[in-house]
PDB file of C-alpha atoms and ligand atoms in Angstrom:
ATOM      1  CA  MET A  10     -37.260 -33.789 -90.644  1.00  0.00           C
ATOM      2  CA  THR A  11     -39.857 -36.435 -89.965  1.00  0.00           C
ATOM      3  CA  GLY A  12     -38.858 -40.067 -89.744  1.00  0.00           C
ATOM      4  CA  ALA A  13     -35.413 -39.383 -91.256  1.00  0.00           C
ATOM      5  CA  THR A  14     -31.903 -39.160 -89.873  1.00  0.00           C
ATOM      6  CA  THR A  15     -29.739 -36.053 -90.060  1.00  0.00           C
ATOM      7  CA  PRO A  16     -25.964 -36.236 -89.699  1.00  0.00           C
ATOM      8  CA  ALA A  17     -24.507 -33.962 -87.042  1.00  0.00           C
ATOM      9  CA  PRO A  18     -22.069 -31.381 -88.406  1.00  0.00           C
ATOM     10  CA  SER A  19     -19.058 -32.701 -86.499  1.00  0.00           C
ATOM     11  CA  PRO A  20     -19.420 -34.957 -83.487  1.00  0.00           C
ATOM     12  CA  VAL A  21     -16.513 -34.320 -81.129  1.00  0.00           C
ATOM     13  CA  GLU A  22     -16.332 -37.995 -80.161  1.00  0.00           C
ATOM     14  CA  PRO A  23     -16.469 -41.005 -82.469  1.00  0.00           C
ATOM     15  CA  ALA A  24     -19.244 -43.519 -81.684  1.00  0.00           C
ATOM     16  CA  PRO A  25     -18.035 -45.685 -78.799  1.00  0.00           C
ATOM     17  CA  ASP A  26     -17.478 -49.368 -79.352  1.00  0.00           C
ATOM     18  CA  LEU A  27     -20.538 -51.011 -77.740  1.00  0.00           C
ATOM     19  CA  PRO A  28     -20.141 -54.801 -78.202  1.00  0.00           C
ATOM     20  CA  TYR A  29     -23.612 -55.558 -76.826  1.00  0.00           C
ATOM     21  CA  PHE A  30     -25.216 -53.355 -79.472  1.00  0.00           C
ATOM     22  CA  ASP A  31     -23.302 -55.193 -82.201  1.00  0.00           C
ATOM     23  CA  LEU A  32     -24.847 -58.414 -80.907  1.00  0.00           C
ATOM     24  CA  LEU A  33     -28.308 -56.855 -80.579  1.00  0.00           C
ATOM     25  CA  LEU A  34     -28.252 -55.503 -84.120  1.00  0.00           C
ATOM     26  CA  GLN A  35     -27.084 -58.863 -85.452  1.00  0.00           C
ATOM     27  CA  GLN A  36     -29.756 -60.813 -83.549  1.00  0.00           C
ATOM     28  CA  LEU A  37     -32.518 -58.349 -84.475  1.00  0.00           C
ATOM     29  CA  GLN A  38     -31.449 -58.535 -88.099  1.00  0.00           C
ATOM     30  CA  ARG A  39     -31.881 -62.297 -87.911  1.00  0.00           C
ATOM     31  CA  GLY A  40     -35.284 -61.909 -86.260  1.00  0.00           C
ATOM     32  CA  GLU A  41     -34.187 -63.944 -83.250  1.00  0.00           C
ATOM     33  CA  PRO A  42     -37.348 -64.051 -81.093  1.00  0.00           C
ATOM     34  CA  GLY A  43     -35.680 -63.704 -77.655  1.00  0.00           C
ATOM     35  CA  PHE A  44     -33.703 -60.590 -78.599  1.00  0.00           C
ATOM     36  CA  SER A  45     -36.571 -59.155 -80.650  1.00  0.00           C
ATOM     37  CA  GLY A  46     -38.955 -59.568 -77.705  1.00  0.00           C
ATOM     38  CA  ALA A  47     -36.525 -58.205 -75.122  1.00  0.00           C
ATOM     39  CA  PHE A  48     -34.711 -55.455 -77.041  1.00  0.00           C
ATOM     40  CA  GLY A  49     -36.580 -54.756 -80.279  1.00  0.00           C
ATOM     41  CA  ARG A  50     -38.034 -51.574 -78.784  1.00  0.00           C
ATOM     42  CA  HIS A  51     -36.273 -50.631 -75.546  1.00  0.00           C
ATOM     43  CA  VAL A  52     -32.674 -51.361 -74.645  1.00  0.00           C
ATOM     44  CA  HIS A  53     -32.923 -50.790 -70.931  1.00  0.00           C
ATOM     45  CA  TRP A  54     -33.677 -52.640 -67.730  1.00  0.00           C
ATOM     46  CA  GLY A  55     -37.183 -53.520 -66.599  1.00  0.00           C
ATOM     47  CA  SER A  56     -39.066 -52.277 -63.569  1.00  0.00           C
ATOM     48  CA  TRP A  57     -41.478 -54.722 -61.894  1.00  0.00           C
ATOM     49  CA  GLU A  58     -44.242 -53.501 -59.583  1.00  0.00           C
ATOM     50  CA  ASP A  59     -43.848 -56.763 -57.686  1.00  0.00           C
ATOM     51  CA  PRO A  60     -40.449 -58.359 -58.447  1.00  0.00           C
ATOM     52  CA  SER A  61     -41.441 -61.529 -56.573  1.00  0.00           C
ATOM     53  CA  ARG A  62     -43.948 -62.210 -59.377  1.00  0.00           C
ATOM     54  CA  ALA A  63     -41.392 -61.954 -62.199  1.00  0.00           C
ATOM     55  CA  ASP A  64     -41.480 -65.215 -64.159  1.00  0.00           C
ATOM     56  CA  GLY A  65     -38.116 -64.978 -65.969  1.00  0.00           C
ATOM     57  CA  SER A  66     -39.686 -64.895 -69.440  1.00  0.00           C
ATOM     58  CA  VAL A  67     -38.848 -62.456 -72.221  1.00  0.00           C
ATOM     59  CA  ALA A  68     -42.525 -61.453 -72.454  1.00  0.00           C
ATOM     60  CA  ASP A  69     -42.582 -60.538 -68.758  1.00  0.00           C
ATOM     61  CA  PHE A  70     -39.339 -58.587 -69.186  1.00  0.00           C
ATOM     62  CA  ALA A  71     -40.794 -56.644 -72.141  1.00  0.00           C
ATOM     63  CA  VAL A  72     -43.728 -55.539 -69.958  1.00  0.00           C
ATOM     64  CA  ALA A  73     -41.293 -54.460 -67.233  1.00  0.00           C
ATOM     65  CA  ALA A  74     -39.146 -52.529 -69.758  1.00  0.00           C
ATOM     66  CA  GLU A  75     -42.287 -50.669 -70.808  1.00  0.00           C
ATOM     67  CA  ARG A  76     -43.028 -49.930 -67.148  1.00  0.00           C
ATOM     68  CA  LEU A  77     -39.564 -48.402 -66.666  1.00  0.00           C
ATOM     69  CA  THR A  78     -40.286 -46.133 -69.643  1.00  0.00           C
ATOM     70  CA  GLU A  79     -43.563 -45.067 -68.025  1.00  0.00           C
ATOM     71  CA  ARG A  80     -41.793 -44.277 -64.759  1.00  0.00           C
ATOM     72  CA  LEU A  81     -39.319 -42.039 -66.586  1.00  0.00           C
ATOM     73  CA  ILE A  82     -42.121 -40.293 -68.459  1.00  0.00           C
ATOM     74  CA  GLU A  83     -44.016 -39.717 -65.187  1.00  0.00           C
ATOM     75  CA  ALA A  84     -40.882 -38.291 -63.546  1.00  0.00           C
ATOM     76  CA  ALA A  85     -40.342 -35.980 -66.535  1.00  0.00           C
ATOM     77  CA  ALA A  86     -43.897 -34.558 -66.229  1.00  0.00           C
ATOM     78  CA  ILE A  87     -44.463 -34.574 -69.972  1.00  0.00           C
ATOM     79  CA  ALA A  88     -47.473 -32.672 -71.310  1.00  0.00           C
ATOM     80  CA  PRO A  89     -49.029 -31.967 -74.742  1.00  0.00           C
ATOM     81  CA  GLY A  90     -47.314 -29.275 -76.760  1.00  0.00           C
ATOM     82  CA  GLN A  91     -43.841 -29.938 -75.383  1.00  0.00           C
ATOM     83  CA  ARG A  92     -40.605 -30.290 -77.352  1.00  0.00           C
ATOM     84  CA  ILE A  93     -38.892 -33.433 -76.091  1.00  0.00           C
ATOM     85  CA  LEU A  94     -35.351 -34.600 -76.731  1.00  0.00           C
ATOM     86  CA  ASP A  95     -34.399 -38.205 -75.968  1.00  0.00           C
ATOM     87  CA  ALA A  96     -30.576 -38.299 -75.819  1.00  0.00           C
ATOM     88  CA  GLY A  97     -29.058 -41.762 -76.342  1.00  0.00           C
ATOM     89  CA  CYS A  98     -32.449 -42.892 -77.677  1.00  0.00           C
ATOM     90  CA  GLY A  99     -31.425 -46.404 -78.759  1.00  0.00           C
ATOM     91  CA  PHE A 100     -34.057 -47.865 -81.119  1.00  0.00           C
ATOM     92  CA  GLY A 101     -36.505 -45.111 -80.172  1.00  0.00           C
ATOM     93  CA  GLY A 102     -38.685 -47.079 -77.729  1.00  0.00           C
ATOM     94  CA  THR A 103     -39.206 -44.173 -75.318  1.00  0.00           C
ATOM     95  CA  LEU A 104     -40.260 -41.847 -78.149  1.00  0.00           C
ATOM     96  CA  ALA A 105     -42.476 -44.625 -79.541  1.00  0.00           C
ATOM     97  CA  ARG A 106     -44.233 -44.781 -76.178  1.00  0.00           C
ATOM     98  CA  LEU A 107     -44.658 -40.987 -76.082  1.00  0.00           C
ATOM     99  CA  ASN A 108     -45.891 -40.971 -79.681  1.00  0.00           C
ATOM    100  CA  GLU A 109     -48.486 -43.654 -78.892  1.00  0.00           C
ATOM    101  CA  GLY A 110     -49.757 -41.989 -75.729  1.00  0.00           C
ATOM    102  CA  GLY A 111     -49.403 -38.238 -76.319  1.00  0.00           C
ATOM    103  CA  GLU A 112     -50.766 -35.500 -78.541  1.00  0.00           C
ATOM    104  CA  CYS A 113     -49.043 -32.465 -80.062  1.00  0.00           C
ATOM    105  CA  LEU A 114     -45.574 -33.610 -79.069  1.00  0.00           C
ATOM    106  CA  ASP A 115     -42.436 -32.536 -80.871  1.00  0.00           C
ATOM    107  CA  LEU A 116     -40.167 -35.572 -80.461  1.00  0.00           C
ATOM    108  CA  THR A 117     -36.454 -35.766 -81.280  1.00  0.00           C
ATOM    109  CA  GLY A 118     -34.218 -38.784 -80.810  1.00  0.00           C
ATOM    110  CA  LEU A 119     -30.463 -38.231 -80.614  1.00  0.00           C
ATOM    111  CA  ASN A 120     -27.986 -41.081 -80.886  1.00  0.00           C
ATOM    112  CA  ILE A 121     -24.315 -41.366 -81.657  1.00  0.00           C
ATOM    113  CA  ASP A 122     -24.852 -44.654 -83.521  1.00  0.00           C
ATOM    114  CA  PRO A 123     -26.569 -44.145 -86.920  1.00  0.00           C
ATOM    115  CA  ARG A 124     -27.356 -47.873 -87.238  1.00  0.00           C
ATOM    116  CA  GLN A 125     -29.750 -47.632 -84.305  1.00  0.00           C
ATOM    117  CA  LEU A 126     -31.464 -44.569 -85.734  1.00  0.00           C
ATOM    118  CA  GLU A 127     -31.979 -46.290 -89.069  1.00  0.00           C
ATOM    119  CA  ARG A 128     -33.882 -49.003 -87.263  1.00  0.00           C
ATOM    120  CA  ALA A 129     -35.831 -46.423 -85.231  1.00  0.00           C
ATOM    121  CA  ALA A 130     -36.772 -44.403 -88.332  1.00  0.00           C
ATOM    122  CA  ALA A 131     -37.875 -47.542 -90.174  1.00  0.00           C
ATOM    123  CA  SER A 132     -40.087 -48.765 -87.343  1.00  0.00           C
ATOM    124  CA  LEU A 133     -41.772 -45.597 -86.137  1.00  0.00           C
ATOM    125  CA  ALA A 134     -44.087 -43.079 -87.819  1.00  0.00           C
ATOM    126  CA  PRO A 135     -45.443 -40.025 -85.976  1.00  0.00           C
ATOM    127  CA  ARG A 136     -49.166 -39.800 -85.208  1.00  0.00           C
ATOM    128  CA  PRO A 137     -50.822 -36.908 -87.055  1.00  0.00           C
ATOM    129  CA  SER A 138     -50.471 -34.302 -84.305  1.00  0.00           C
ATOM    130  CA  ASN A 139     -46.921 -35.300 -83.362  1.00  0.00           C
ATOM    131  CA  ARG A 140     -43.618 -34.494 -85.009  1.00  0.00           C
ATOM    132  CA  LEU A 141     -40.696 -36.928 -84.968  1.00  0.00           C
ATOM    133  CA  ALA A 142     -37.046 -36.476 -85.956  1.00  0.00           C
ATOM    134  CA  TRP A 143     -33.902 -38.565 -85.584  1.00  0.00           C
ATOM    135  CA  VAL A 144     -30.534 -36.864 -85.302  1.00  0.00           C
ATOM    136  CA  VAL A 145     -27.089 -38.464 -85.281  1.00  0.00           C
ATOM    137  CA  GLY A 146     -24.841 -36.791 -82.747  1.00  0.00           C
ATOM    138  CA  ASP A 147     -23.053 -36.783 -79.419  1.00  0.00           C
ATOM    139  CA  ALA A 148     -25.067 -35.968 -76.290  1.00  0.00           C
ATOM    140  CA  CYS A 149     -22.021 -34.076 -75.015  1.00  0.00           C
ATOM    141  CA  ALA A 150     -21.897 -31.747 -78.045  1.00  0.00           C
ATOM    142  CA  MET A 151     -25.497 -31.508 -79.189  1.00  0.00           C
ATOM    143  CA  PRO A 152     -26.320 -30.137 -82.644  1.00  0.00           C
ATOM    144  CA  PHE A 153     -29.239 -28.017 -81.375  1.00  0.00           C
ATOM    145  CA  ALA A 154     -29.780 -24.304 -80.739  1.00  0.00           C
ATOM    146  CA  ALA A 155     -30.079 -22.940 -77.209  1.00  0.00           C
ATOM    147  CA  ALA A 156     -33.476 -23.368 -75.467  1.00  0.00           C
ATOM    148  CA  SER A 157     -34.737 -25.784 -78.153  1.00  0.00           C
ATOM    149  CA  PHE A 158     -36.457 -28.205 -75.760  1.00  0.00           C
ATOM    150  CA  ASP A 159     -38.855 -28.335 -72.787  1.00  0.00           C
ATOM    151  CA  ARG A 160     -37.838 -31.819 -71.687  1.00  0.00           C
ATOM    152  CA  LEU A 161     -34.614 -33.795 -72.011  1.00  0.00           C
ATOM    153  CA  LEU A 162     -34.547 -37.535 -71.332  1.00  0.00           C
ATOM    154  CA  ALA A 163     -31.461 -39.719 -70.973  1.00  0.00           C
ATOM    155  CA  VAL A 164     -32.721 -43.251 -70.399  1.00  0.00           C
ATOM    156  CA  GLU A 165     -30.018 -45.602 -69.167  1.00  0.00           C
ATOM    157  CA  CYS A 166     -27.257 -44.118 -71.309  1.00  0.00           C
ATOM    158  CA  ILE A 167     -25.435 -41.398 -69.367  1.00  0.00           C
ATOM    159  CA  PHE A 168     -22.835 -43.928 -68.111  1.00  0.00           C
ATOM    160  CA  HIS A 169     -21.662 -44.300 -71.748  1.00  0.00           C
ATOM    161  CA  PHE A 170     -21.255 -40.574 -72.367  1.00  0.00           C
ATOM    162  CA  PRO A 171     -17.649 -39.323 -72.486  1.00  0.00           C
ATOM    163  CA  SER A 172     -18.388 -36.722 -69.781  1.00  0.00           C
ATOM    164  CA  ARG A 173     -21.352 -36.087 -67.461  1.00  0.00           C
ATOM    165  CA  GLU A 174     -19.987 -32.582 -66.992  1.00  0.00           C
ATOM    166  CA  ALA A 175     -20.206 -31.867 -70.743  1.00  0.00           C
ATOM    167  CA  PHE A 176     -23.644 -33.475 -70.932  1.00  0.00           C
ATOM    168  CA  PHE A 177     -25.051 -31.325 -68.106  1.00  0.00           C
ATOM    169  CA  ARG A 178     -23.526 -28.210 -69.674  1.00  0.00           C
ATOM    170  CA  GLU A 179     -25.240 -29.098 -72.942  1.00  0.00           C
ATOM    171  CA  ALA A 180     -28.490 -29.967 -71.147  1.00  0.00           C
ATOM    172  CA  ALA A 181     -28.504 -26.515 -69.529  1.00  0.00           C
ATOM    173  CA  ARG A 182     -27.973 -24.934 -72.947  1.00  0.00           C
ATOM    174  CA  VAL A 183     -30.568 -26.843 -75.011  1.00  0.00           C
ATOM    175  CA  LEU A 184     -33.342 -26.740 -72.360  1.00  0.00           C
ATOM    176  CA  ARG A 185     -35.447 -23.623 -71.947  1.00  0.00           C
ATOM    177  CA  PRO A 186     -35.544 -22.022 -68.475  1.00  0.00           C
ATOM    178  CA  GLY A 187     -37.819 -24.155 -66.297  1.00  0.00           C
ATOM    179  CA  GLY A 188     -37.180 -27.190 -68.508  1.00  0.00           C
ATOM    180  CA  ARG A 189     -36.525 -30.620 -67.053  1.00  0.00           C
ATOM    181  CA  LEU A 190     -33.745 -33.179 -67.409  1.00  0.00           C
ATOM    182  CA  THR A 191     -34.768 -36.703 -66.424  1.00  0.00           C
ATOM    183  CA  LEU A 192     -32.424 -39.677 -66.448  1.00  0.00           C
ATOM    184  CA  CYS A 193     -31.883 -43.113 -64.972  1.00  0.00           C
ATOM    185  CA  ASP A 194     -28.478 -44.420 -63.995  1.00  0.00           C
ATOM    186  CA  PHE A 195     -26.585 -47.090 -62.052  1.00  0.00           C
ATOM    187  CA  VAL A 196     -25.354 -45.280 -58.952  1.00  0.00           C
ATOM    188  CA  PRO A 197     -22.818 -46.859 -56.570  1.00  0.00           C
ATOM    189  CA  SER A 198     -23.481 -47.111 -52.838  1.00  0.00           C
ATOM    190  CA  PRO A 199     -20.868 -45.421 -50.595  1.00  0.00           C
ATOM    191  CA  THR A 200     -19.343 -48.869 -49.885  1.00  0.00           C
ATOM    192  CA  LEU A 201     -18.979 -49.628 -53.572  1.00  0.00           C
ATOM    193  CA  ARG A 202     -17.452 -46.185 -54.152  1.00  0.00           C
ATOM    194  CA  VAL A 203     -14.710 -47.057 -51.664  1.00  0.00           C
ATOM    195  CA  LEU A 204     -14.183 -50.494 -53.251  1.00  0.00           C
ATOM    196  CA  GLN A 205     -14.047 -48.948 -56.735  1.00  0.00           C
ATOM    197  CA  ARG A 206     -11.081 -46.839 -55.639  1.00  0.00           C
ATOM    198  CA  PHE A 207      -9.082 -50.008 -54.971  1.00  0.00           C
ATOM    199  CA  THR A 208     -10.318 -52.322 -57.710  1.00  0.00           C
ATOM    200  CA  GLY A 209     -10.953 -49.994 -60.629  1.00  0.00           C
ATOM    201  CA  GLY A 210     -14.621 -50.864 -60.202  1.00  0.00           C
ATOM    202  CA  VAL A 211     -17.059 -53.361 -61.671  1.00  0.00           C
ATOM    203  CA  ASP A 212     -16.595 -51.316 -64.822  1.00  0.00           C
ATOM    204  CA  ARG A 213     -13.634 -53.441 -65.940  1.00  0.00           C
ATOM    205  CA  GLU A 214     -15.872 -56.519 -66.058  1.00  0.00           C
ATOM    206  CA  MET A 215     -18.576 -54.677 -67.930  1.00  0.00           C
ATOM    207  CA  ARG A 216     -16.348 -53.121 -70.551  1.00  0.00           C
ATOM    208  CA  ALA A 217     -15.863 -56.227 -72.711  1.00  0.00           C
ATOM    209  CA  THR A 218     -19.641 -56.607 -72.977  1.00  0.00           C
ATOM    210  CA  TYR A 219     -21.060 -53.140 -72.512  1.00  0.00           C
ATOM    211  CA  GLY A 220     -18.198 -50.966 -73.817  1.00  0.00           C
ATOM    212  CA  PRO A 221     -17.064 -47.789 -72.059  1.00  0.00           C
ATOM    213  CA  VAL A 222     -19.105 -47.469 -68.871  1.00  0.00           C
ATOM    214  CA  ASP A 223     -18.646 -45.179 -65.869  1.00  0.00           C
ATOM    215  CA  CYS A 224     -20.806 -46.230 -62.930  1.00  0.00           C
ATOM    216  CA  SER A 225     -18.914 -44.295 -60.275  1.00  0.00           C
ATOM    217  CA  PHE A 226     -21.121 -41.194 -60.057  1.00  0.00           C
ATOM    218  CA  SER A 227     -22.865 -40.767 -56.697  1.00  0.00           C
ATOM    219  CA  VAL A 228     -26.107 -38.877 -56.027  1.00  0.00           C
ATOM    220  CA  ALA A 229     -24.095 -36.253 -54.112  1.00  0.00           C
ATOM    221  CA  ARG A 230     -22.000 -35.669 -57.233  1.00  0.00           C
ATOM    222  CA  TYR A 231     -25.153 -35.441 -59.356  1.00  0.00           C
ATOM    223  CA  ARG A 232     -26.525 -32.846 -56.953  1.00  0.00           C
ATOM    224  CA  ARG A 233     -23.318 -30.801 -57.174  1.00  0.00           C
ATOM    225  CA  LEU A 234     -23.188 -31.123 -60.956  1.00  0.00           C
ATOM    226  CA  GLY A 235     -26.829 -30.034 -61.178  1.00  0.00           C
ATOM    227  CA  ASP A 236     -26.172 -27.021 -58.929  1.00  0.00           C
ATOM    228  CA  LYS A 237     -23.180 -26.012 -61.009  1.00  0.00           C
ATOM    229  CA  HIS A 238     -25.260 -25.960 -64.215  1.00  0.00           C
ATOM    230  CA  GLY A 239     -28.360 -24.344 -62.747  1.00  0.00           C
ATOM    231  CA  PHE A 240     -30.452 -27.469 -62.091  1.00  0.00           C
ATOM    232  CA  ARG A 241     -32.397 -28.312 -58.953  1.00  0.00           C
ATOM    233  CA  LEU A 242     -32.824 -32.018 -58.156  1.00  0.00           C
ATOM    234  CA  LEU A 243     -36.604 -32.602 -57.895  1.00  0.00           C
ATOM    235  CA  ILE A 244     -36.833 -36.403 -57.884  1.00  0.00           C
ATOM    236  CA  ASP A 245     -34.401 -39.026 -56.660  1.00  0.00           C
ATOM    237  CA  ALA A 246     -36.114 -42.431 -56.783  1.00  0.00           C
ATOM    238  CA  ASP A 247     -34.153 -45.550 -55.877  1.00  0.00           C
ATOM    239  CA  ILE A 248     -35.908 -48.319 -57.830  1.00  0.00           C
ATOM    240  CA  THR A 249     -33.166 -50.951 -57.529  1.00  0.00           C
ATOM    241  CA  ARG A 250     -35.413 -53.670 -56.113  1.00  0.00           C
ATOM    242  CA  SER A 251     -37.905 -53.351 -58.954  1.00  0.00           C
ATOM    243  CA  THR A 252     -35.124 -53.916 -61.538  1.00  0.00           C
ATOM    244  CA  LEU A 253     -33.512 -57.053 -60.060  1.00  0.00           C
ATOM    245  CA  PRO A 254     -35.388 -59.666 -62.161  1.00  0.00           C
ATOM    246  CA  THR A 255     -33.746 -58.150 -65.262  1.00  0.00           C
ATOM    247  CA  TYR A 256     -30.324 -59.691 -64.679  1.00  0.00           C
ATOM    248  CA  PRO A 257     -31.174 -63.397 -65.143  1.00  0.00           C
ATOM    249  CA  VAL A 258     -33.253 -62.646 -68.244  1.00  0.00           C
ATOM    250  CA  VAL A 259     -30.453 -60.669 -69.923  1.00  0.00           C
ATOM    251  CA  ALA A 260     -27.780 -63.162 -68.816  1.00  0.00           C
ATOM    252  CA  GLY A 261     -29.903 -65.994 -70.256  1.00  0.00           C
ATOM    253  CA  LEU A 262     -30.162 -64.223 -73.618  1.00  0.00           C
ATOM    254  CA  PHE A 263     -26.379 -63.792 -73.757  1.00  0.00           C
ATOM    255  CA  ALA A 264     -25.949 -67.482 -72.898  1.00  0.00           C
ATOM    256  CA  ALA A 265     -28.391 -68.508 -75.631  1.00  0.00           C
ATOM    257  CA  ALA A 266     -26.461 -66.331 -78.113  1.00  0.00           C
ATOM    258  CA  GLY A 267     -23.219 -68.179 -77.211  1.00  0.00           C
ATOM    259  CA  TRP A 268     -21.512 -65.319 -75.338  1.00  0.00           C
ATOM    260  CA  PRO A 269     -20.599 -66.783 -71.922  1.00  0.00           C
ATOM    261  CA  GLU A 270     -18.384 -63.822 -70.927  1.00  0.00           C
ATOM    262  CA  ALA A 271     -21.324 -61.432 -71.336  1.00  0.00           C
ATOM    263  CA  GLU A 272     -23.550 -63.830 -69.400  1.00  0.00           C
ATOM    264  CA  ALA A 273     -21.001 -64.003 -66.554  1.00  0.00           C
ATOM    265  CA  ALA A 274     -20.472 -60.210 -66.482  1.00  0.00           C
ATOM    266  CA  THR A 275     -24.228 -59.615 -66.328  1.00  0.00           C
ATOM    267  CA  ARG A 276     -24.701 -62.145 -63.520  1.00  0.00           C
ATOM    268  CA  ARG A 277     -21.861 -60.535 -61.536  1.00  0.00           C
ATOM    269  CA  ILE A 278     -23.406 -57.096 -61.884  1.00  0.00           C
ATOM    270  CA  GLY A 279     -26.728 -58.623 -60.870  1.00  0.00           C
ATOM    271  CA  LEU A 280     -25.088 -59.903 -57.706  1.00  0.00           C
ATOM    272  CA  VAL A 281     -23.571 -56.488 -56.959  1.00  0.00           C
ATOM    273  CA  SER A 282     -27.058 -55.007 -57.357  1.00  0.00           C
ATOM    274  CA  ARG A 283     -28.771 -57.683 -55.211  1.00  0.00           C
ATOM    275  CA  LEU A 284     -26.223 -56.978 -52.473  1.00  0.00           C
ATOM    276  CA  GLY A 285     -27.351 -53.351 -52.601  1.00  0.00           C
ATOM    277  CA  LEU A 286     -23.953 -52.070 -53.688  1.00  0.00           C
ATOM    278  CA  MET A 287     -25.087 -50.752 -57.064  1.00  0.00           C
ATOM    279  CA  ARG A 288     -28.351 -48.806 -57.003  1.00  0.00           C
ATOM    280  CA  TYR A 289     -30.656 -48.042 -59.926  1.00  0.00           C
ATOM    281  CA  ARG A 290     -32.046 -44.515 -59.661  1.00  0.00           C
ATOM    282  CA  ILE A 291     -34.330 -42.179 -61.540  1.00  0.00           C
ATOM    283  CA  LEU A 292     -33.234 -38.551 -61.192  1.00  0.00           C
ATOM    284  CA  SER A 293     -35.191 -35.565 -62.435  1.00  0.00           C
ATOM    285  CA  PHE A 294     -33.815 -32.008 -62.424  1.00  0.00           C
ATOM    286  CA  GLU A 295     -35.512 -28.689 -63.123  1.00  0.00           C
ATOM    287  CA  GLN A 296     -33.628 -25.824 -64.652  1.00  0.00           C
ATOM    288  CA  ARG A 297     -33.764 -22.783 -62.392  1.00  0.00           C
TER     289      ARG A 297
HETATM  290  C1  SAM B   1     -28.472 -48.851 -72.891  1.00  0.00           C
HETATM  291  S1  SAM B   1     -28.746 -47.979 -74.390  1.00  0.00           S
HETATM  292  C2  SAM B   1     -30.246 -47.100 -73.984  1.00  0.00           C
HETATM  293  C3  SAM B   1     -31.061 -46.836 -75.206  1.00  0.00           C
HETATM  294  C4  SAM B   1     -32.399 -46.124 -74.971  1.00  0.00           C
HETATM  295  N1  SAM B   1     -32.261 -44.935 -74.157  1.00  0.00           N
HETATM  296  C5  SAM B   1     -33.410 -47.043 -74.360  1.00  0.00           C
HETATM  297  O1  SAM B   1     -33.785 -46.831 -73.205  1.00  0.00           O
HETATM  298  O2  SAM B   1     -33.860 -47.959 -75.058  1.00  0.00           O
HETATM  299  C6  SAM B   1     -27.509 -46.693 -74.398  1.00  0.00           C
HETATM  300  C7  SAM B   1     -27.602 -45.779 -75.632  1.00  0.00           C
HETATM  301  O3  SAM B   1     -26.699 -44.658 -75.496  1.00  0.00           O
HETATM  302  C8  SAM B   1     -26.199 -44.356 -76.808  1.00  0.00           C
HETATM  303  N2  SAM B   1     -25.001 -43.510 -76.655  1.00  0.00           N
HETATM  304  C9  SAM B   1     -23.810 -43.872 -76.125  1.00  0.00           C
HETATM  305  N3  SAM B   1     -22.960 -42.821 -76.101  1.00  0.00           N
HETATM  306  C10 SAM B   1     -23.627 -41.763 -76.634  1.00  0.00           C
HETATM  307  C11 SAM B   1     -23.301 -40.395 -76.871  1.00  0.00           C
HETATM  308  N4  SAM B   1     -22.107 -39.900 -76.543  1.00  0.00           N
HETATM  309  N5  SAM B   1     -24.246 -39.601 -77.413  1.00  0.00           N
HETATM  310  C12 SAM B   1     -25.461 -40.076 -77.760  1.00  0.00           C
HETATM  311  N6  SAM B   1     -25.838 -41.367 -77.550  1.00  0.00           N
HETATM  312  C13 SAM B   1     -24.929 -42.197 -77.001  1.00  0.00           C
HETATM  313  C14 SAM B   1     -25.959 -45.717 -77.395  1.00  0.00           C
HETATM  314  O4  SAM B   1     -25.756 -45.688 -78.783  1.00  0.00           O
HETATM  315  C15 SAM B   1     -27.242 -46.431 -76.959  1.00  0.00           C
HETATM  316  O5  SAM B   1     -28.280 -46.185 -77.864  1.00  0.00           O
END
């Protein structure tokens, strides 16, 4: 189905309550220029080649968000002719980028929130040699046959999923042998892992803004989870420093929208990241 949304037969989990997406959808609906510029396409952090040159503007952030997308695509080693699934695809920005830059790609966006897919379907048409579909469903119970995809992307969304275990099990099922799973995630340092045991984590502060979030999964746990489901970790890139200019831009947008709690939560997480306690990593796994 090209450019249309298909309901999943029966998602096991209802769509999570994501307060920041409610705000985004409202602001985008109004055509608010700051939110449209920052989040009209991608809803993820930016990656700056030289963070010291970040100027704090929305336009600069949008370029950095595009650069993060490119880094994910490079890590995923995407090539013409591949079937690509973007799980938790947001407004479809990653698939838009692939559609613009690639030929003969079979692109599928999966999201648990149909409102986001409606926006994606309305804003994106496939180039002639590409195919594009939008599917409503849960990344932990995917409505796809076994070995349906060559590449699976999960761009800055796995922390929302009800279970990384279920997601990896599904990833192993829907990818063909030799396929790749590429994701980016907020990964705690060992010190933060210890602190999280006592405090319940920074997650409590994030929840009121960002909804259910689990940022307690270490790289060692990812490696073990990958092993268990037949994946070999090929790439582990810590790009924390390149993402740091994101926090003041996003906090400023929340402030401008009159949501001081979200501004404060974002600044606090920015501090945790600047202190090196929360790391931003790109991980790419190959199915054995
Ligand atoms: C931070 S956004 C990232 C969006 C997109 N990947 C991007 O980079 O622009 C997180 C996304 O995960 C989606 N999501 C959350 N839980 C999900 C689930 N269980 N299955 C599928 N998508 C989910 C949300 O609806 C949202 O689109």
